[in-house]
Short mmCIF file of C-alpha atoms in Angstrom, two decimals:
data_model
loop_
_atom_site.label_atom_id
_atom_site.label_comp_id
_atom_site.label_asym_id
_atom_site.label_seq_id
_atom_site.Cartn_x
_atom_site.Cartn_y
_atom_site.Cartn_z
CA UNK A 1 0.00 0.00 0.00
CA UNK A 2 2.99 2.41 0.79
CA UNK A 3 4.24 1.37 -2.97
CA UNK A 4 0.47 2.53 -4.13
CA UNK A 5 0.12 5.53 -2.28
CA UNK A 6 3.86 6.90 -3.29
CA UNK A 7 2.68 6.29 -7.08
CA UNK A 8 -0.88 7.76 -7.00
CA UNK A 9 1.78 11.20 -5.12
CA UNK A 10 3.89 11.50 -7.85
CA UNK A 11 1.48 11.13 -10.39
CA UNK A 12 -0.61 13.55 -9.11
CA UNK A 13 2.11 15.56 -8.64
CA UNK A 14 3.08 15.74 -12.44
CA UNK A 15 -0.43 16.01 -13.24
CA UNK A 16 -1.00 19.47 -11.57
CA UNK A 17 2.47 21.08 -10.92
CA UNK A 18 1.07 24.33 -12.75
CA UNK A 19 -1.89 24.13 -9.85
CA UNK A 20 0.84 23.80 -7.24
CA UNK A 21 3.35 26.30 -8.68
CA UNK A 22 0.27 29.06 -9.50
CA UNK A 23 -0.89 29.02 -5.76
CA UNK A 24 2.55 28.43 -3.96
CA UNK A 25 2.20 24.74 -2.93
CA UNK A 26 5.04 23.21 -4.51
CA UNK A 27 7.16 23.41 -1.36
CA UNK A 28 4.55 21.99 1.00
CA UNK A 29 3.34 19.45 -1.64
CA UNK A 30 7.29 18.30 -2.11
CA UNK A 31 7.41 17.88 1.57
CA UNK A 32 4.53 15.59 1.46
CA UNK A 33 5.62 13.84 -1.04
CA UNK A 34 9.31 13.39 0.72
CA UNK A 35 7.66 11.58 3.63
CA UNK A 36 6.19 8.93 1.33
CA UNK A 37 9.19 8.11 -0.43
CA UNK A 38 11.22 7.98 3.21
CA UNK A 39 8.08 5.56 4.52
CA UNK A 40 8.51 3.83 1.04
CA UNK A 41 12.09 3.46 2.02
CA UNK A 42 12.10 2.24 5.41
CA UNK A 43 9.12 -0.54 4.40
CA UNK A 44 11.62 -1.84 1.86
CA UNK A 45 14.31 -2.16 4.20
CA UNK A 46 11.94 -4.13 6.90
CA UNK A 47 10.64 -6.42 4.43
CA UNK A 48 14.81 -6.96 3.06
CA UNK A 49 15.82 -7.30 6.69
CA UNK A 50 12.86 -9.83 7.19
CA UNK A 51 13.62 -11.86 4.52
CA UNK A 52 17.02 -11.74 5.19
CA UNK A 53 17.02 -12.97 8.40
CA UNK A 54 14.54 -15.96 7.18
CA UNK A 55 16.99 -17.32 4.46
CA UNK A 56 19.77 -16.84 6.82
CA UNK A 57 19.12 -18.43 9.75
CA UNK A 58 17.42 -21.37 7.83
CA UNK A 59 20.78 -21.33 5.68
CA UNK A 60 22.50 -21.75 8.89
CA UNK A 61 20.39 -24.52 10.16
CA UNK A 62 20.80 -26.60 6.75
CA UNK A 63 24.65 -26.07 7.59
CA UNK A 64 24.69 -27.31 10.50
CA UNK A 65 22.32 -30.19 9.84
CA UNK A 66 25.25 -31.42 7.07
CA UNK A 67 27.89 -31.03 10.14
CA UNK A 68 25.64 -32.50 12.38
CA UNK A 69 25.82 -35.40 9.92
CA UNK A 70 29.51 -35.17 10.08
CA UNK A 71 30.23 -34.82 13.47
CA UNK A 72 27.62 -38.11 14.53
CA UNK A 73 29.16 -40.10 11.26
CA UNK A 74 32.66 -39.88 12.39
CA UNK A 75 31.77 -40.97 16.51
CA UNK A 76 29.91 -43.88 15.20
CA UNK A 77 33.09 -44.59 12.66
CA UNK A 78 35.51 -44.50 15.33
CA UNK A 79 33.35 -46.64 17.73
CA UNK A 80 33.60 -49.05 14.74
CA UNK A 81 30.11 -48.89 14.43
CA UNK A 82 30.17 -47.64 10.50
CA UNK A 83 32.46 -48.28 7.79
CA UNK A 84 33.97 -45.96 5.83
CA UNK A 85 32.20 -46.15 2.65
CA UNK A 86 28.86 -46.30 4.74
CA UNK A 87 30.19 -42.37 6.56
CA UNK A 88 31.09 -41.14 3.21
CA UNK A 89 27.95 -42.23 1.86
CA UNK A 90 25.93 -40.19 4.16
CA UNK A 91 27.80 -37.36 3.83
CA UNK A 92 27.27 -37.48 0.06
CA UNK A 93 23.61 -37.65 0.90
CA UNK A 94 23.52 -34.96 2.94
CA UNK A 95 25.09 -32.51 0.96
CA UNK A 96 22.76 -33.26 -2.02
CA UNK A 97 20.02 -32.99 -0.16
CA UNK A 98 20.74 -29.52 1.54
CA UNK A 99 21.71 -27.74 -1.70
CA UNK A 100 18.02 -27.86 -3.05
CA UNK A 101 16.58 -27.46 0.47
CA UNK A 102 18.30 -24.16 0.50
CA UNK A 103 17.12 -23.06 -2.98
CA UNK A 104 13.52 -23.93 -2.21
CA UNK A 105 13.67 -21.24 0.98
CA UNK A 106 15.09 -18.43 -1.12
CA UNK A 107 12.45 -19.43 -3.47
CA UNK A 108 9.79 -19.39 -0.54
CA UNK A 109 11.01 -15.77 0.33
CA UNK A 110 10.22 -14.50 -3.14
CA UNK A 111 6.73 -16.34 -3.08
CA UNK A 112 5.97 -14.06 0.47
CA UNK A 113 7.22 -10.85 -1.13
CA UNK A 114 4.86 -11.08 -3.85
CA UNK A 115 1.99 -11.59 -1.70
CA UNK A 116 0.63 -7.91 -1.53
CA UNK A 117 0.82 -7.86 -4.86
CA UNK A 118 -1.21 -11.14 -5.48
CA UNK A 119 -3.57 -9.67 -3.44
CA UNK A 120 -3.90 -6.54 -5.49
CA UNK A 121 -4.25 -8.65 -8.96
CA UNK A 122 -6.99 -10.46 -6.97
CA UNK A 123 -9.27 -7.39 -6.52
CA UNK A 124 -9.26 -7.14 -10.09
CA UNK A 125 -9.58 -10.43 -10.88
CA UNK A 126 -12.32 -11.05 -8.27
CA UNK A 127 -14.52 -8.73 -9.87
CA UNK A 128 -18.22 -9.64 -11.58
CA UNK A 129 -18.07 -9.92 -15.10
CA UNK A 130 -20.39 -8.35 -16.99
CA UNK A 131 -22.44 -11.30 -19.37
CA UNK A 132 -25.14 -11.60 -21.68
CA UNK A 133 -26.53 -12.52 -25.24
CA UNK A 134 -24.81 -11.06 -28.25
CA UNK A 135 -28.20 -11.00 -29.79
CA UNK A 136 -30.29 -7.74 -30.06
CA UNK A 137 -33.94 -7.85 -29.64
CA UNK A 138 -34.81 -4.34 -29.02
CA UNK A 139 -38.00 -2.85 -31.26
CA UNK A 140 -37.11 0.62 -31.54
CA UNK A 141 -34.91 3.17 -28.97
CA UNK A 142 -36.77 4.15 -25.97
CA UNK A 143 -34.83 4.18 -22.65
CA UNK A 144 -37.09 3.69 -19.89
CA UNK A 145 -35.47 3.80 -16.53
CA UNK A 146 -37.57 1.46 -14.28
CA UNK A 147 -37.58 2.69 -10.73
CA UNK A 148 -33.48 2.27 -10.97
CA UNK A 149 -31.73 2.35 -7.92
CA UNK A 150 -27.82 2.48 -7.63
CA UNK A 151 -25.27 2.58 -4.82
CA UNK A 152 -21.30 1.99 -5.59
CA UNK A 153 -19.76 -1.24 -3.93
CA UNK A 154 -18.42 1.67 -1.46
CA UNK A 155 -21.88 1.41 -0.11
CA UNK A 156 -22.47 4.65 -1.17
CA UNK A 157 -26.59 5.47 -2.63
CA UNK A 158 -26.24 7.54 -5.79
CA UNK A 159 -29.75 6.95 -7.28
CA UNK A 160 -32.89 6.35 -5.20
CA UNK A 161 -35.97 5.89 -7.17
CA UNK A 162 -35.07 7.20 -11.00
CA UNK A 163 -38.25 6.52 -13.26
CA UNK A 164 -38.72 8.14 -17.13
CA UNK A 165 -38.85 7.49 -20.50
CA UNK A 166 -36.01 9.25 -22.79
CA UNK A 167 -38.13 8.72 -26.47
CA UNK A 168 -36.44 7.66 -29.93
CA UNK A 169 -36.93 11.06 -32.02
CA UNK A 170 -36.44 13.52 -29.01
CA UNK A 171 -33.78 15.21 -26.73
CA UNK A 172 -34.18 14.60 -23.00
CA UNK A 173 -31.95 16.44 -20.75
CA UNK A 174 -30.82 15.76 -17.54
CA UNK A 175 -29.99 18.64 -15.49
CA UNK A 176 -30.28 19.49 -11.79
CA UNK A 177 -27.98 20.22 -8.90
CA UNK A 178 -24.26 18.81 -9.14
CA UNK A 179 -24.05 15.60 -7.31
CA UNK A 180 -27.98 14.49 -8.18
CA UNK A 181 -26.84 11.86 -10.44
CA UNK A 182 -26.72 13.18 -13.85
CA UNK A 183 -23.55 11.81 -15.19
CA UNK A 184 -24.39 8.18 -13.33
CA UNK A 185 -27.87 7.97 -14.96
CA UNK A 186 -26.23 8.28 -18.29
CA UNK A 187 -23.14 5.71 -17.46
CA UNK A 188 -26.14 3.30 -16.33
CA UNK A 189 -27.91 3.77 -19.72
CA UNK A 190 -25.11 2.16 -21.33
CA UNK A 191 -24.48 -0.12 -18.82
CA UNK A 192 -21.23 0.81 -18.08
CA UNK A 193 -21.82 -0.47 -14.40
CA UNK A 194 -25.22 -2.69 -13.50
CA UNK A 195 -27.73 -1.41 -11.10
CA UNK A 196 -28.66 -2.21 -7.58
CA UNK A 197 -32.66 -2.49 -8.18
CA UNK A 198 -35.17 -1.80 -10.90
CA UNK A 199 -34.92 -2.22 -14.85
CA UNK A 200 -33.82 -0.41 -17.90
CA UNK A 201 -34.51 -0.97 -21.13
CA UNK A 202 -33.95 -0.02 -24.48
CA UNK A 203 -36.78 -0.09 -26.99
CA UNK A 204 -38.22 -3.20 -24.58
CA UNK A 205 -35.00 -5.22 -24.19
CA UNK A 206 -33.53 -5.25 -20.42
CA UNK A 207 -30.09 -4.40 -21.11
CA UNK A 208 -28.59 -5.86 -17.87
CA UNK A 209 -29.20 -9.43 -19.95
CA UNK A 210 -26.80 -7.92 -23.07
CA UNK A 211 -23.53 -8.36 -23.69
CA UNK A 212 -21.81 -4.66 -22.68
CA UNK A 213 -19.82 -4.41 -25.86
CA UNK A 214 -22.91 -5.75 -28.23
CA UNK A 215 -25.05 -2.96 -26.41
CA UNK A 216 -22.40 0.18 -26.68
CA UNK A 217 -22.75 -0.76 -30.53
CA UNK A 218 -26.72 0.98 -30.41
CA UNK A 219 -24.29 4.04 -28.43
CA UNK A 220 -22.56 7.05 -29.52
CA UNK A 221 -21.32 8.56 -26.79
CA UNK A 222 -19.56 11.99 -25.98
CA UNK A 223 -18.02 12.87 -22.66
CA UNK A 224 -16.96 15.76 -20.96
CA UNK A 225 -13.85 14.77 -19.95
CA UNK A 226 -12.30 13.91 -23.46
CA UNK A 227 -10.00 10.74 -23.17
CA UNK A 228 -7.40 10.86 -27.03
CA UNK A 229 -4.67 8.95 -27.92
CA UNK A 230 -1.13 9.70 -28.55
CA UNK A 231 -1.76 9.15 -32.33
CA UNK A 232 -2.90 11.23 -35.07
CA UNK A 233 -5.67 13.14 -35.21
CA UNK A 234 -7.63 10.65 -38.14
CA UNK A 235 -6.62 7.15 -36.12
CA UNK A 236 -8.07 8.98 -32.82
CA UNK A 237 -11.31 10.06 -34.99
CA UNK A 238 -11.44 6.63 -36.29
CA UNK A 239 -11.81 4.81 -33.00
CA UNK A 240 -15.74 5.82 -33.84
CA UNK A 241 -15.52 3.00 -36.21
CA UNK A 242 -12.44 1.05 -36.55
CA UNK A 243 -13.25 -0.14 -40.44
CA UNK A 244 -13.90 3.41 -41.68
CA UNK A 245 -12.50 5.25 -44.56
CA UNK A 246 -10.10 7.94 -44.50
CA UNK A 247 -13.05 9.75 -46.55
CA UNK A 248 -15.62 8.83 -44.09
CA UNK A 249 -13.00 10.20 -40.88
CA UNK A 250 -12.65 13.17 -42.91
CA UNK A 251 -16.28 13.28 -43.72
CA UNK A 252 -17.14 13.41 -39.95
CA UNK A 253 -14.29 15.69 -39.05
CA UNK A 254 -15.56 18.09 -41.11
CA UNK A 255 -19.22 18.05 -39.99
CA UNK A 256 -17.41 18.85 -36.44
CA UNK A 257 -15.58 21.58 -37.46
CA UNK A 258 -12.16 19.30 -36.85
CA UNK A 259 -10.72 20.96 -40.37
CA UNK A 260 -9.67 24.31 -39.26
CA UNK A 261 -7.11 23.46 -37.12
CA UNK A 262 -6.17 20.36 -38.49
CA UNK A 263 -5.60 22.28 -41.49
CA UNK A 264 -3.07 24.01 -39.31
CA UNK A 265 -1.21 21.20 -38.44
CA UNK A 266 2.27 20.15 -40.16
CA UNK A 267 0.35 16.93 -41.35
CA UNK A 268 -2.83 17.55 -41.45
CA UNK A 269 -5.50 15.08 -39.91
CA UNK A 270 -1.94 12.64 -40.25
CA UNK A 271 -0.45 14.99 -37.40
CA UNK A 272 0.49 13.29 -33.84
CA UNK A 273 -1.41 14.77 -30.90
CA UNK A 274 0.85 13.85 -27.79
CA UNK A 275 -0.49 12.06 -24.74
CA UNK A 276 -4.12 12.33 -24.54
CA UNK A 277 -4.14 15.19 -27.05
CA UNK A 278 -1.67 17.53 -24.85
CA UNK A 279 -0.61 19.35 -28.65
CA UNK A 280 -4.46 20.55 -29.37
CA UNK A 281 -6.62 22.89 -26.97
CA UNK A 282 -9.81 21.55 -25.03
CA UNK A 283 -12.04 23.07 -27.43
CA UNK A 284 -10.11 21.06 -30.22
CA UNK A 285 -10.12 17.87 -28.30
CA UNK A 286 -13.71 18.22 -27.60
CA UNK A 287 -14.59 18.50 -31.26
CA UNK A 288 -12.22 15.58 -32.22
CA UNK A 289 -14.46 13.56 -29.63
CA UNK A 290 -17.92 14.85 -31.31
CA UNK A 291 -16.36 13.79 -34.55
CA UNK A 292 -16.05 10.02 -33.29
CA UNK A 293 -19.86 10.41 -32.22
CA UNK A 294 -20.75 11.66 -36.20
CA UNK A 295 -18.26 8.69 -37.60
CA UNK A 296 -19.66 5.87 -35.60
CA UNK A 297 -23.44 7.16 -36.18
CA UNK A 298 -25.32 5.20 -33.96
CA UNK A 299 -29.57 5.75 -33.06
CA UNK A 300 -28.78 6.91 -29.19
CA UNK A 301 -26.52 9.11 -28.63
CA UNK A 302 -24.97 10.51 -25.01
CA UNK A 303 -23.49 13.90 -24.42
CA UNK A 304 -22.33 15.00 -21.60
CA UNK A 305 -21.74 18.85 -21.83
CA UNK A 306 -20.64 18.78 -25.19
CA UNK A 307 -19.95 21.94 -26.19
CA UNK A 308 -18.72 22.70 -22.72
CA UNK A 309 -14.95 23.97 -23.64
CA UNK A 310 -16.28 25.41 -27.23
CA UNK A 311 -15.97 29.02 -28.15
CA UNK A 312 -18.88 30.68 -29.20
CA UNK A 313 -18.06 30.99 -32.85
CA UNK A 314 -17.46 26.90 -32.62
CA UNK A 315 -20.42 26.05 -30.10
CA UNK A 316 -22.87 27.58 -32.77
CA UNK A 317 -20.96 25.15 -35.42
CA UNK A 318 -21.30 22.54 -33.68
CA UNK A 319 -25.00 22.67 -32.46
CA UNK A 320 -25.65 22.87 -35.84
CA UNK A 321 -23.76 19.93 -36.81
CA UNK A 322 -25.57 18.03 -33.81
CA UNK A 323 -29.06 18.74 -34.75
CA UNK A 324 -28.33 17.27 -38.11
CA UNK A 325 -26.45 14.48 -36.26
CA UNK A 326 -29.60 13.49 -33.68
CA UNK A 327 -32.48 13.62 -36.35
CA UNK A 328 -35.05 10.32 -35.53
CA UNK A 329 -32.37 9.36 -32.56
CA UNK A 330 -32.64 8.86 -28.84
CA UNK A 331 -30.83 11.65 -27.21
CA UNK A 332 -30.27 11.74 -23.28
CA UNK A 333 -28.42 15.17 -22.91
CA UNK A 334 -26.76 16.21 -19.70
CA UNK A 335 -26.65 19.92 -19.70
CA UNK A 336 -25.70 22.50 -17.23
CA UNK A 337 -26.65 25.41 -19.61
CA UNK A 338 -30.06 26.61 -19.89
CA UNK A 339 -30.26 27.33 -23.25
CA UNK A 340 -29.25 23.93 -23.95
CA UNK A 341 -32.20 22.82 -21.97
CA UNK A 342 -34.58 24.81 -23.78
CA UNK A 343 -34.91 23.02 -27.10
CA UNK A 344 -35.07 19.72 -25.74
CA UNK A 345 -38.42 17.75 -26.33
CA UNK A 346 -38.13 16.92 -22.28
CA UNK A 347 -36.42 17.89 -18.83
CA UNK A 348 -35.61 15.67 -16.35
CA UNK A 349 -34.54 17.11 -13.04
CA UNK A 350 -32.48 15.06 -10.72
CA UNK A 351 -31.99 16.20 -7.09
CA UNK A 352 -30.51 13.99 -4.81
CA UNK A 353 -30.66 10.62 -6.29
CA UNK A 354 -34.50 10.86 -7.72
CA UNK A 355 -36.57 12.53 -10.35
CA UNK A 356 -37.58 15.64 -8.29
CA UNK A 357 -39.76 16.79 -11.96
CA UNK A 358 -40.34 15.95 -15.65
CA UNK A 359 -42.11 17.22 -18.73
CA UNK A 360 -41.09 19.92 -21.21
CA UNK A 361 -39.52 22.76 -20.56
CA UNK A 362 -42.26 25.34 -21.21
CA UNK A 363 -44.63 23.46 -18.60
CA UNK A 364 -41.68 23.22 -15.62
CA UNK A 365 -41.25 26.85 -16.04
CA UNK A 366 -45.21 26.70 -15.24
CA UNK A 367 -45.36 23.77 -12.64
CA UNK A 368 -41.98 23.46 -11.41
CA UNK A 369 -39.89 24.46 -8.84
CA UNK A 370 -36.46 23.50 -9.16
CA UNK A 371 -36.02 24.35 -12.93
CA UNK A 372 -37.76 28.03 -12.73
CA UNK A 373 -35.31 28.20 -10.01
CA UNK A 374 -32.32 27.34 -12.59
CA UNK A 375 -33.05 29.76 -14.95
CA UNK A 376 -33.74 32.31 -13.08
CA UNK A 377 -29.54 31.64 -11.44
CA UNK A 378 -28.56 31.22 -14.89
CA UNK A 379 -30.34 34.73 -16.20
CA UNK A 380 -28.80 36.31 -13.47
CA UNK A 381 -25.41 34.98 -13.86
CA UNK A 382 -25.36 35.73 -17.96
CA UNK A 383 -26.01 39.81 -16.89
CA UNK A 384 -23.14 39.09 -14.34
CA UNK A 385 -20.11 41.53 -15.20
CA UNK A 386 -16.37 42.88 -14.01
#
């Protein structure tokens, strides 16, 4: 665990060293960081000394079992109790014997050693699988959530009682305060984890009964946090569809607005990004993301925030390009803008774990009480100024 928690520090570190250097932290961060490696340090040199002191003193014992064997043999050989052949004999055998002996407790000591990490493989290993058919037997794309409770294996409830329909031809959005679920409702749509009670379904089939990768082929899915390769910018598109043409990459790079600054690039859409697209800006990342969605094409689609780190100029471009891109689809939108909100077919609001209203959004301006409430922030906030 020291090993672990040393690894997750100086990863972290190198992740945010510009958060640590912009608000003076580095020091007292370093510090921190010191004591693991010095409690790394001195748990290395217990465990050494521990195994240490196993193989030798059983080293020693072995040693003296073969003098043992010599010091008995030669009494019983001088009480003429043993010949000589006999003694040598024995000593023979015991010196064959010890040698393995010896390389089977060094051998132990590495077995021991490798025990915490056995244990960490296990977690891993002891994990449910995820099973089902590989057969499809959905009639349409509706996604009803079924009175769909959740809770992680940390114990922790995350959905209550979720219940609504997300239609095939429509835009539902999910919105409501941060931490009321949003992001897990979609994850559960495409089973990316199974639920604790209650069913969903997609167009009548219970997806907890599909295989996970035969049901994220019905998904297109775009996240807020974009994940990219260290590749070029058309084999990170392609991932939408793995057998695609370089036409067809280009085709939906170009419906999200991908061509201006891959135009820019020394290559082109051939041009290496870095590590999870460290060369391109999050705007440009985001769109390479949206143009997987428009390559792989699928009738639901998920988007989390997607315009999110868009300009304005691009966010219009790429609305655009979405409407065109959801036509006759299921869409299950989480949004944190209002205006995103207000062309959807349906609202959902989530607050703490449950559907606290539903309908469109012209009657919860009417009826409801948490989304008036939203818009009203939101209004305020967009007249907000320096």
């Amino acid at each position: 665990m020291a090993n672990v928690a040393l690894e997750s520090g100086v990863q972290e570190c190198i992740e945010s060293l510009q958060d640590l250097k912009a608000n003076n932290a580095e020091e007292n961060y370093l510090k921190r960081l010191g004591k693991k490696i010095d409690y790394v340090e001195k748990r290395h040199i217990i465990t050494e000394l521990g195994t240490a002191l196993f193989v030798v003193s059983s080293t020693l014992i072995l040693k003296f079992g073969i003098a043992t064997v010599a010091l008995v043999g030669s009494a019983l050989l001088i009480h003429g109790e043993i010949d000589i052949p006999l003694f040598f004999m024995f000593l023979l055998v015991a010196s064959r014997l010890y040698a393995p002996l010896e390389g089977a407790l060094q051998n132990l000591a590495a077995v021991i050693s490798t025990k915490t990490n056995i244990n960490r493989m296990n977690e891993i290993l002891d994990q449910p699988i995820q099973t089902g058919t590989d057969r499809l037997t959905n009639t349409g794309y509706d996604i009803v959530f079924d009175h769909v409770g959740f809770a992680y294996n940390t114990g922790e409830t995350v959905l209550k009682d979720v219940s609504f329909t997300a239609k095939q031809g429509e835009v539902t959005a999910l919105v409501g305060p941060s931490g009321g679920g949003k992001t897990t409702v979609s994850r559960l749509a495409a089973r990316f984890w199974d639920i604790s009670k209650g069913k969903i379904t997609v167009g009548g089939m219970d997806i907890s009964k599909i295989d996970p990768e035969t049901l994220l082929s019905l998904y297109s899915i775009v996240f807020q946090d974009v994940t990219l390769f260290n590749n070029t910018i058309m084999e990170n598109i392609r991932i939408g569809r793995k057998n695609a043409t370089d036409e067809e990459v280009i085709a939906a790079a170009r419906l999200a607005n991908c061509e201006e600054f891959a135009a820019k690039l020394p290559d082109g859409y051939h041009s290496m990004i870095g590590e999870n697209g460290c060369e391109l800006s999050g705007g440009e990342r985001q769109r390479i993301s949206i143009a997987r969605a428009f390559l792989k094409n699928s009738p639901i689609i998920l988007l989390d925030e997607a315009t999110a780190s868009l300009d304005v100029e691009n966010e219009t471009l790429i609305q655009a390009a979405l409407s065109r891109l959801i036509k006759d689809k299921t869409v299950l939108v989480i949004a944190h803008r209002m205006r995103t909100v207000s062309g959807a077919d349906k609202v959902v609001v989530l607050s703490d774990g449950s559907v606290a209203e539903q309908g469109t959004p012209e009657k919860l301006m009417n009826t409801g009480r948490i989304y008036p409430h939203m818009v009203k922030l939101q209004m305020i906030s967009r007249d907000w100024g320096i």
